[in-house]
Coordinates of C-alpha atoms in Angstrom, one line a residue:
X1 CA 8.7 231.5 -69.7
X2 CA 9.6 233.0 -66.5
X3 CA 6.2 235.7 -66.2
X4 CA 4.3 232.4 -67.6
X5 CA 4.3 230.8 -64.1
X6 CA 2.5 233.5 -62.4
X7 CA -0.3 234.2 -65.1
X8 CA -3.3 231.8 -65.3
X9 CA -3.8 232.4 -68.6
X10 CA -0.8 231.1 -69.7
X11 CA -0.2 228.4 -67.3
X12 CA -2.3 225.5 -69.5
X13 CA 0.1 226.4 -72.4
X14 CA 2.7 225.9 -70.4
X15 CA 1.4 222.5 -68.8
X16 CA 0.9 220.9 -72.3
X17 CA 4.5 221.4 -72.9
X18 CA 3.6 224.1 -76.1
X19 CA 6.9 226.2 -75.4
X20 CA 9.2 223.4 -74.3
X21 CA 10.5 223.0 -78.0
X22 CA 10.6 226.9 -78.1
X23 CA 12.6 226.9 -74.7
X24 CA 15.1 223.9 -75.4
X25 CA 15.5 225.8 -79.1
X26 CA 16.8 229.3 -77.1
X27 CA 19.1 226.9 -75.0
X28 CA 20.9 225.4 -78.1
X29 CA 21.2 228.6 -79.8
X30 CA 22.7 230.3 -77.0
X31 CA 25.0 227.7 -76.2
X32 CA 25.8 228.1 -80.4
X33 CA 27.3 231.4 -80.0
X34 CA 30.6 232.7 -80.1
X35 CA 30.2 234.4 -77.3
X36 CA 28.5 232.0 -74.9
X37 CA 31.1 232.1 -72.1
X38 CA 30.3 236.0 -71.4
X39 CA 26.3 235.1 -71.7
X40 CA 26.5 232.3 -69.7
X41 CA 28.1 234.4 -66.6
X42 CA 25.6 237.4 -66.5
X43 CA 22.5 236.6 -64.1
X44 CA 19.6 236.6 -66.2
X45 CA 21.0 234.2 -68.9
X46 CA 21.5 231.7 -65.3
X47 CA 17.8 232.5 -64.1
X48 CA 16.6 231.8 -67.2
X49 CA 18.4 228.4 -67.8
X50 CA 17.3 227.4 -64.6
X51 CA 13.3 228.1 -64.8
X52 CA 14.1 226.4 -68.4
X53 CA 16.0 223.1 -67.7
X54 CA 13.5 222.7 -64.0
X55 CA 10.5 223.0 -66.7
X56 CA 12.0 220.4 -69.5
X57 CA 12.9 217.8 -66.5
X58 CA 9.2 218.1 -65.5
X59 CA 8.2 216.9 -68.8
X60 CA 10.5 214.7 -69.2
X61 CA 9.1 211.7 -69.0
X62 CA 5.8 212.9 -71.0
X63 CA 7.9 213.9 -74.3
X64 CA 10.2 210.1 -73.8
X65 CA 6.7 208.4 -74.1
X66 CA 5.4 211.0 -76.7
X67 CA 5.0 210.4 -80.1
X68 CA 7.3 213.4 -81.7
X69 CA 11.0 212.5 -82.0
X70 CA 11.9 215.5 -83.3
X71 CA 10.3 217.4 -80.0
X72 CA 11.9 214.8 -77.9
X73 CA 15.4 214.5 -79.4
X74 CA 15.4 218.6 -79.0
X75 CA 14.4 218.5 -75.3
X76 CA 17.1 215.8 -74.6
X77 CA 19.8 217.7 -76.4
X78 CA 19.0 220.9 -74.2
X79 CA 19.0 219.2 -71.2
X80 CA 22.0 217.5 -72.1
X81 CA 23.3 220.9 -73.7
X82 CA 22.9 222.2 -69.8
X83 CA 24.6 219.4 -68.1
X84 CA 27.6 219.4 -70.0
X85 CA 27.7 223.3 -69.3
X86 CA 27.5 221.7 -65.7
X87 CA 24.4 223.5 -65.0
X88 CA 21.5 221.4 -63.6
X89 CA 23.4 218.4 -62.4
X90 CA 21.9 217.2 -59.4
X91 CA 18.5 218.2 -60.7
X92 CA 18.9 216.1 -63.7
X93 CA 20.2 213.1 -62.0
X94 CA 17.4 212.6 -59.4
X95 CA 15.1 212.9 -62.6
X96 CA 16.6 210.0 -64.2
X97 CA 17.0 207.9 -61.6
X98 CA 12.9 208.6 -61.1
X99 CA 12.6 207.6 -64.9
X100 CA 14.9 204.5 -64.9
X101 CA 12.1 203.7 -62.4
X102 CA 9.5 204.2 -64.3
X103 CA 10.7 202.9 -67.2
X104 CA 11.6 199.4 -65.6
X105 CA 8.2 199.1 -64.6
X106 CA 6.5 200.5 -67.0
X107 CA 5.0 198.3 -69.8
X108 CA 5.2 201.1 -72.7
X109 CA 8.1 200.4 -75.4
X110 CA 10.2 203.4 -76.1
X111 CA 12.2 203.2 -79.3
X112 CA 16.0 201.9 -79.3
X113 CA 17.4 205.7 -80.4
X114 CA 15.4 207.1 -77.8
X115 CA 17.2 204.7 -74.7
X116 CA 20.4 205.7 -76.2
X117 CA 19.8 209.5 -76.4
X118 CA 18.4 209.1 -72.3
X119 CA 21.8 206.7 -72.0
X120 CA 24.3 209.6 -73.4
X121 CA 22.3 212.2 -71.3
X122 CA 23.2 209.7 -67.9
X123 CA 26.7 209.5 -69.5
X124 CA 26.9 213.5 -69.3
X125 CA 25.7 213.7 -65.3
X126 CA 28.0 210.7 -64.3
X127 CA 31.3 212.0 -65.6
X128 CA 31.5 215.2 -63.4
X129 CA 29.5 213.8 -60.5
X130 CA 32.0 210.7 -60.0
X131 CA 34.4 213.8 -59.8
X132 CA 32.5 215.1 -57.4
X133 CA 33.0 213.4 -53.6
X134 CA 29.6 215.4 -52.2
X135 CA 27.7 213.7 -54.7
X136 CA 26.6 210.1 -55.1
X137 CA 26.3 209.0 -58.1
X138 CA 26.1 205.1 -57.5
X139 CA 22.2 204.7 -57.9
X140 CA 21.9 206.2 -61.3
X141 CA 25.1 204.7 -62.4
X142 CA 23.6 201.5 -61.3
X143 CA 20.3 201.8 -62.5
X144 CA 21.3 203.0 -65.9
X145 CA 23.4 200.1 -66.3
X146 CA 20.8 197.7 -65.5
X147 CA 18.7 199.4 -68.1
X148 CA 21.0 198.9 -70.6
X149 CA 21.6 195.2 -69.8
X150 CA 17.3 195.1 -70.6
X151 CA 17.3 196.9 -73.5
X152 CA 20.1 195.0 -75.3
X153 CA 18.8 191.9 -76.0
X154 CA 15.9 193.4 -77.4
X155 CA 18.2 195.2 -79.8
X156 CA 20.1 192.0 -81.0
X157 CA 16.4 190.5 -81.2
X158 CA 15.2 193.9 -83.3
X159 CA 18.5 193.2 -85.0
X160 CA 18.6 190.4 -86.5
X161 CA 14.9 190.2 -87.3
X162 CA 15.0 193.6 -88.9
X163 CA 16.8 194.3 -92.4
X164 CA 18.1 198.2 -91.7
X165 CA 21.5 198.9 -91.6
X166 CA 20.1 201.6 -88.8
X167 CA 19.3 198.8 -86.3
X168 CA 23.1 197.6 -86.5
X169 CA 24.3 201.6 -85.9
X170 CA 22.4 201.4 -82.6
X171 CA 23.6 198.4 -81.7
X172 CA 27.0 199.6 -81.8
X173 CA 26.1 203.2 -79.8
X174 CA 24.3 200.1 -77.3
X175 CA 27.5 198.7 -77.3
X176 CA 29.6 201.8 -76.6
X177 CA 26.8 203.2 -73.7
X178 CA 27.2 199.4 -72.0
X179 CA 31.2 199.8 -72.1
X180 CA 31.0 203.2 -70.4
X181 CA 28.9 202.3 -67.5
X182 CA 30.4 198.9 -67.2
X183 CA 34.2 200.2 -67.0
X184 CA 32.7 202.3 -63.7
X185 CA 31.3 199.2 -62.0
X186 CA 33.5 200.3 -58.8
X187 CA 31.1 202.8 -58.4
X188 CA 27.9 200.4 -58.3
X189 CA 25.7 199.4 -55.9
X190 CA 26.5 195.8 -54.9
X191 CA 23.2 195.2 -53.3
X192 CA 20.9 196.1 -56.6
X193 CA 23.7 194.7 -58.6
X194 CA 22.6 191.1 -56.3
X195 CA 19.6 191.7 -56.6
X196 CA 18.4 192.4 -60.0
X197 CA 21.4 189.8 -61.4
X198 CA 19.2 187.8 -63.6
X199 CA 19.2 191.1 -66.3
X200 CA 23.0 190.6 -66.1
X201 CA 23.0 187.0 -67.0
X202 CA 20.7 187.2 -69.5
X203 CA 22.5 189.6 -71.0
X204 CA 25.5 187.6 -71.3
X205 CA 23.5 185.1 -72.6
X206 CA 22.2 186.5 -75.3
X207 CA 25.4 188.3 -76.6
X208 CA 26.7 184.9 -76.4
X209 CA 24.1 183.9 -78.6
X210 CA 24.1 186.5 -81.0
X211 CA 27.9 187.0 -81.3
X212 CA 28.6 183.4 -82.5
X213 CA 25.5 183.3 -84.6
X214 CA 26.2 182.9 -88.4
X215 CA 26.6 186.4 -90.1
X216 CA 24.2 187.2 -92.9
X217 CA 24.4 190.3 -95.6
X218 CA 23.1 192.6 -92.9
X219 CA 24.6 191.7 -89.7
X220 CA 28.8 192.2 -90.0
X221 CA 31.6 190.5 -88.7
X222 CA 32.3 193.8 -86.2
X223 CA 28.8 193.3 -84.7
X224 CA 29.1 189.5 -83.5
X225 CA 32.9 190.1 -82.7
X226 CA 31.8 192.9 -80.6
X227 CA 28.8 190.8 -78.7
X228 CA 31.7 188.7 -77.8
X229 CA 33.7 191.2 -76.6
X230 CA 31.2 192.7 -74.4
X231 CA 31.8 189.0 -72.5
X232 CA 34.8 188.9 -71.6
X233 CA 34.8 193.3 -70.9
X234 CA 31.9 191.9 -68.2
X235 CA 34.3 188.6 -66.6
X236 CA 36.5 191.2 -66.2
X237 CA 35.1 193.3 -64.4
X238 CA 34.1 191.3 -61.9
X239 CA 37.3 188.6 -61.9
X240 CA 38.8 188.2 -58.7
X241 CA 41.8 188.9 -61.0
X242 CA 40.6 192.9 -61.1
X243 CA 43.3 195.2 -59.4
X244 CA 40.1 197.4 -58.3
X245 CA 40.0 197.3 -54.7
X246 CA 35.9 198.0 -55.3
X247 CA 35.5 194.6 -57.2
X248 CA 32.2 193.6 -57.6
X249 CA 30.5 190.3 -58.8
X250 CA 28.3 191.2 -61.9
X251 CA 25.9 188.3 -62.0
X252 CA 26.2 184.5 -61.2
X253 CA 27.9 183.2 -64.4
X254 CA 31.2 182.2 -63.9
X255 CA 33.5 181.3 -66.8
X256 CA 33.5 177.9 -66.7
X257 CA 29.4 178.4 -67.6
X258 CA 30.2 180.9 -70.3
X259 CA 32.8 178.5 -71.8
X260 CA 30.3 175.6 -71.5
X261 CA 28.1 177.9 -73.6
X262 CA 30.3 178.6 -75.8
X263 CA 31.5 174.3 -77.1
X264 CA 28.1 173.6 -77.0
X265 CA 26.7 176.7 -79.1
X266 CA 25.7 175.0 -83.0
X267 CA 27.8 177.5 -84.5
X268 CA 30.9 177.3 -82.2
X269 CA 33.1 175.4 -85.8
X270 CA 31.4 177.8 -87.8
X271 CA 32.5 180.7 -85.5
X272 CA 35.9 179.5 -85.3
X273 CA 36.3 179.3 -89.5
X274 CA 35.2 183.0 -89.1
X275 CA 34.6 183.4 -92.9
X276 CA 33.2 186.9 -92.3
X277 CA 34.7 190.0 -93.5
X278 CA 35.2 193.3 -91.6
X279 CA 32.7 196.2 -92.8
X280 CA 32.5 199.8 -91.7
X281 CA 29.2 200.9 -92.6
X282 CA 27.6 204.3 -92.4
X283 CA 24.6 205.2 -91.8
X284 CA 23.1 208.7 -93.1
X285 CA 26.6 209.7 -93.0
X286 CA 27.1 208.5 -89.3
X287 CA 29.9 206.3 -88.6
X288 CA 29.2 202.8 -86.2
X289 CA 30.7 203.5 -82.7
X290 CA 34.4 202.8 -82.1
X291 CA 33.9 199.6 -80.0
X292 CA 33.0 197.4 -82.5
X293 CA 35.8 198.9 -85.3
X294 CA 37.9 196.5 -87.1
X295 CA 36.7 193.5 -84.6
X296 CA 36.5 189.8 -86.0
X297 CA 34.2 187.1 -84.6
X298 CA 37.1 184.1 -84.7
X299 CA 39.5 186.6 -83.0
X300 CA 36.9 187.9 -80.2
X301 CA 35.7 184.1 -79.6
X302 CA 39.1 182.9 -79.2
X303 CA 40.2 186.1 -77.2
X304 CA 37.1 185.2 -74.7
X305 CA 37.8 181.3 -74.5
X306 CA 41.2 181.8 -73.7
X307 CA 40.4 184.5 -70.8
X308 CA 37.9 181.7 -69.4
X309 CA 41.0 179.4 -69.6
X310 CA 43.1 181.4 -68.0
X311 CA 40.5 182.7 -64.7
X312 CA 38.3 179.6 -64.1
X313 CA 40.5 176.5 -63.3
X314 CA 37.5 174.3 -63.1
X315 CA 37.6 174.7 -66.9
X316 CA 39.4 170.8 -66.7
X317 CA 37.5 168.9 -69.3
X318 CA 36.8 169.5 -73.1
X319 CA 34.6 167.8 -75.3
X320 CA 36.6 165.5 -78.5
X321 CA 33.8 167.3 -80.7
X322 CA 35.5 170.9 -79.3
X323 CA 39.3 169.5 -80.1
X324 CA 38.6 169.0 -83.5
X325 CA 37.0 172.3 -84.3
X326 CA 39.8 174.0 -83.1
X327 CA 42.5 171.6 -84.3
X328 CA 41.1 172.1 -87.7
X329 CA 41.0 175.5 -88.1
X330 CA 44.5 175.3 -86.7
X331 CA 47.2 176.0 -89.1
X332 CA 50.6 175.6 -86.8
X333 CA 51.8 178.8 -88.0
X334 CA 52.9 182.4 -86.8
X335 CA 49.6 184.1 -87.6
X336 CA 47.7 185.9 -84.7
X337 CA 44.8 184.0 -84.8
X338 CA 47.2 180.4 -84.7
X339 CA 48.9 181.8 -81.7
X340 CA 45.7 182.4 -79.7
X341 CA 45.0 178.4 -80.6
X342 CA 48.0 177.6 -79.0
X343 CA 47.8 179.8 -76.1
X344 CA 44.2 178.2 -75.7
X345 CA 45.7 174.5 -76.5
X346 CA 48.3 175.2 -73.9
X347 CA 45.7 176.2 -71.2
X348 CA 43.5 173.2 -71.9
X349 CA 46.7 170.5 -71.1
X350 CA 47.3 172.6 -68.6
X351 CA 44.2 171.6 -66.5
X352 CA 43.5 168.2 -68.3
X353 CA 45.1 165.9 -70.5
X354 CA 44.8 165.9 -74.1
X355 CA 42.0 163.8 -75.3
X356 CA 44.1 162.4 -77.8
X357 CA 47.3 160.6 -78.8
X358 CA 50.5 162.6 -80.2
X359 CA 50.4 160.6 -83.1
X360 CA 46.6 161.7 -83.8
X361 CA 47.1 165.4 -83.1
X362 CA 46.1 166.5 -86.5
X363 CA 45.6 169.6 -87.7
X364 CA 44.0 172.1 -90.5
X365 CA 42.8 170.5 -93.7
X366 CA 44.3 167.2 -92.3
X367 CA 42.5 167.1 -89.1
X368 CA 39.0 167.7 -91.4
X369 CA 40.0 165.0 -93.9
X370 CA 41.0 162.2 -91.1
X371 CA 38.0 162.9 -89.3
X372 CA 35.6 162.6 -91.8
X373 CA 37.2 159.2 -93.2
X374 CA 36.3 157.7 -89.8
X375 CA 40.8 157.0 -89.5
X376 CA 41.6 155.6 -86.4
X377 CA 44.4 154.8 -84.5
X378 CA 45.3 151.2 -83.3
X379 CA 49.1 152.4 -82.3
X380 CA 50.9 151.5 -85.4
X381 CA 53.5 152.8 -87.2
X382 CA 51.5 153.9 -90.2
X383 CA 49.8 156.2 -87.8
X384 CA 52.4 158.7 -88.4
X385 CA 51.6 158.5 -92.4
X386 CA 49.2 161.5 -92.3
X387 CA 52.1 163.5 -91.1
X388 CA 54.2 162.8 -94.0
X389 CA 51.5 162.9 -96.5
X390 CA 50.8 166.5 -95.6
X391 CA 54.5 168.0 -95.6
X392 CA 54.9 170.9 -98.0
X393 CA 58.0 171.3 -98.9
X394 CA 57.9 175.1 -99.3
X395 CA 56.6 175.7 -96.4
X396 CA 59.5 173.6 -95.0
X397 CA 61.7 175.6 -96.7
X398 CA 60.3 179.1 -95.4
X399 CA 60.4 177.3 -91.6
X400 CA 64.3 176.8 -92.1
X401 CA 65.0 180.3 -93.3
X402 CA 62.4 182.4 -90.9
X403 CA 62.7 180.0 -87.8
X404 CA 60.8 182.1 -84.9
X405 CA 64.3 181.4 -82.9
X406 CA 62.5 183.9 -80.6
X407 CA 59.4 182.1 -80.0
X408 CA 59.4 180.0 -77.1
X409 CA 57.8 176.3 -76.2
X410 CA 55.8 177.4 -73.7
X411 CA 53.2 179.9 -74.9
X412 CA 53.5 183.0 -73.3
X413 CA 50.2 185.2 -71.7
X414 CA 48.7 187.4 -74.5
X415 CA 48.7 190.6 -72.8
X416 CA 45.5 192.7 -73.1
X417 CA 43.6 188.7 -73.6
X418 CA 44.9 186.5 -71.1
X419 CA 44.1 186.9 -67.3
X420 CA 47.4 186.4 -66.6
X421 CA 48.6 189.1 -68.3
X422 CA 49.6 192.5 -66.5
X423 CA 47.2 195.1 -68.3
X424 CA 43.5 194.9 -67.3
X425 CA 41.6 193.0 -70.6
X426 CA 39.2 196.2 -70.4
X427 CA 42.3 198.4 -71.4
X428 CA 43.5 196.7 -74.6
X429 CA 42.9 196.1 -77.7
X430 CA 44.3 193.1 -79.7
X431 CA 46.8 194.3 -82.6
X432 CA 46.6 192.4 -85.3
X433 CA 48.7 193.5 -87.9
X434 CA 49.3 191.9 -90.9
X435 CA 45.7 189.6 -90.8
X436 CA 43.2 189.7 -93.1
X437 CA 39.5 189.8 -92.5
X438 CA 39.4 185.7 -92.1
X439 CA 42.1 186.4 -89.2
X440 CA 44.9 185.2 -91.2
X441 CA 48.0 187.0 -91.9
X442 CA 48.2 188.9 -95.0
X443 CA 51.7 187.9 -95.9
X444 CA 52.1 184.4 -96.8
X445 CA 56.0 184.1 -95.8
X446 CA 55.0 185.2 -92.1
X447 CA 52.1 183.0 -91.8
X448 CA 53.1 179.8 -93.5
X449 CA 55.9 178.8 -91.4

């Protein structure tokens, strides 16, 4: 490759890209053996990686918009191969931020694998050169993560239209990619942040949409629950609330807008009933990426209403219509998912006043059944009869002998959910133990009383 460049002969092989997948192939295999480290350090291993990785990153952009996968996936694993061997770092950075370029304005689709293979490549150059103080890294990191905030809603789009389990493992690696340049948005530029924000909000607009949308037999409950998450990761991040000192406002939704969004989306009562089961799937032996594991949609929504809650104080005023989806999938028990209702209950009276009387505040089952026979209150006595009607006596008698004497009347802040809490939302992630894929707990004695 190296006597190539200076015969003419050779040099229109070389142009067309004929040896790239013979070059990137010597990279990995070099890289694959035991004794790597003492190749690596003699000088005509480092000559050759060099002439190698310049001549891949000046066909990069030809073998993203080729039509071979398997020549392009090998070229993006050498380069990256090189990179993680930090060799080629500043090189490969001012590529991508040319093809970020290119690709925003370009009008050519490239495939949803392909944008996450060049997203774990710009993953590979960010880590060491945010270590670095001599390099700046902020315009790919910033670029890249305006990419991904395009190419995500076409996924949940490809997603939900498509029937491959594949489409939902990319989603997830989407989801992952998004997390990892989103938990470094200290690092971005504030001006191209302001002024490409539209990609942001519609970004949180469509996850949003997606993440409280019914689940069917191919989308899974760890999906939606994680569209939801990626919410409330991106109100954190730029919360006045962050302890970064290098806050910075990612788009021009605030939180009382998201929760708006959210009461008035058609499935917010489904959402909230949350009759979707937790699924791991695997694709061609593959697993789904971590971010989305064991993630339910009724948990995340709740988890995300009651950050708005908490961080937006002009959340003052809640629909009747949003009560009574919430009061009826309330059970008034110990449960995880009942004490994220009352946390949220408690944030709403905080800022308002309930929009109804004590002697109306129904809830579960009850709630439903009152509501749909039209009962209304005319401040009688016999208001108070639905309250005695639904007494169970054994779950009375499981109240007496496991009283939460702990507990107290004012719910406290869910750390890891609630603003107010003292760990970052980005940095936790909800226990549940004891629930059960409808976000109930799993033993009946701790969850009925």
């Amino acid at each position: 490759l190296i006597n190539a460049e200076s015969n003419s002969e050779m040099m229109p092989i070389l142009d067309c890209g004929y040896l790239d997948p013979i070059a990137a192939t010597y990279v990995l295999q070099v890289f694959s053996q035991k004794n790597a480290e003492s190749i690596k350090a003699t000088s005509g291993f480092a000559n050759a990686a060099e002439h190698i990785g310049k001549r891949l990153l000046s066909r990069l952009l030809a073998h993203i918009e080729g039509d071979d996968d398997n020549v392009t996936d090998l070229v993006l694993e050498a380069i990256q191969t090189l990179c993680l061997n930090k060799l080629m770092l500043l090189e490969t950075s001012n590529k991508l931020v040319e093809l970020m370029d290119h690709l925003r304005n370009s009008r050519k689709n490239i495939s949803i694998d392909r944008e996450i293979r060049i997203f774990d490549l710009t993953s590979c150059v960010i880590s060491p050169l945010l270590s670095s103080e001599l390099l700046d890294s902020s315009t790919l990191l910033t670029k890249t993560f305006l990419r991904i905030c395009a190419v995500f809603p076409k996924c949940l789009i490809r997603m939900k239209r498509s029937r491959h389990d594949t489409l939902e493992y990319s989603t997830t690696q989407l989801m992952y990619s998004f997390s990892f340049f989103l938990l470094r948005s200290e690092y971005f530029d504030k001006s191209m942040i302001n002024e490409l924000s539209t990609a942001v909000d519609n970004s949180i607009v469509f996850c949003l949409k997606y993440g409280m949308m019914e689940p069917d037999n191919v989308t899974s409950c760890s999906i939606l629950g994680g569209c939801l998450k990626m919410v409330r990761l991106m109100l954190s991040q730029s919360s006045p609330r962050n302890s970064s000192e290098h806050r910075i406002s990612l788009g021009n939704m605030s939180p009382a807008h998201v929760h708006a969004l959210i009461v008035s989306h058609s499935s917010f009562r489904s959402a909230l009933v949350g009759r979707c089961t937790v699924t791991e799937k695997k694709v061609d032996g593959l697993a789904g990426s971590k971010f989305c594991e064991g993630l339910t949609q009724r948990i995340e929504l709740l988890s995300l209403m009651i950050y708005c809650a908490s961080l937006d104080v002009e959340i003052t005023t809640t629909s009747k219509k949003a009560w009574d989806a919430l009061l009826s999938v309330f059970n008034a028990s110990t449960s995880p998912c009942d004490k994220l209702i009352r946390r949220l209950l408690f944030l709403y009276e905080k800022h308002t006043s309930f929009p109804v009387q004590m002697n109306e505040l129904r809830w579960g089952q009850t709630n439903v059944k009152y509501s749909s026979d039209n009962v209304s209150s005319n401040g009688t006595s016999h208001d108070w009869d639905w309250f005695v009607d639904s007494i169970d006596l054994g779950r009375v008698r499981s109240t007496l002998s496991q009283f939460p004497v702990s507990d107290t009347l004012k719910p406290i802040s869910l750390v890891g959910i609630d603003s107010c809490g003292k760990i970052p939302v980005h940095s936790i992630h909800l226990s549940l133990d004891n629930e059960d894929d409808y976000g109930n707990g799993s033993d009946n004695e701790s969850r009925d009383y």
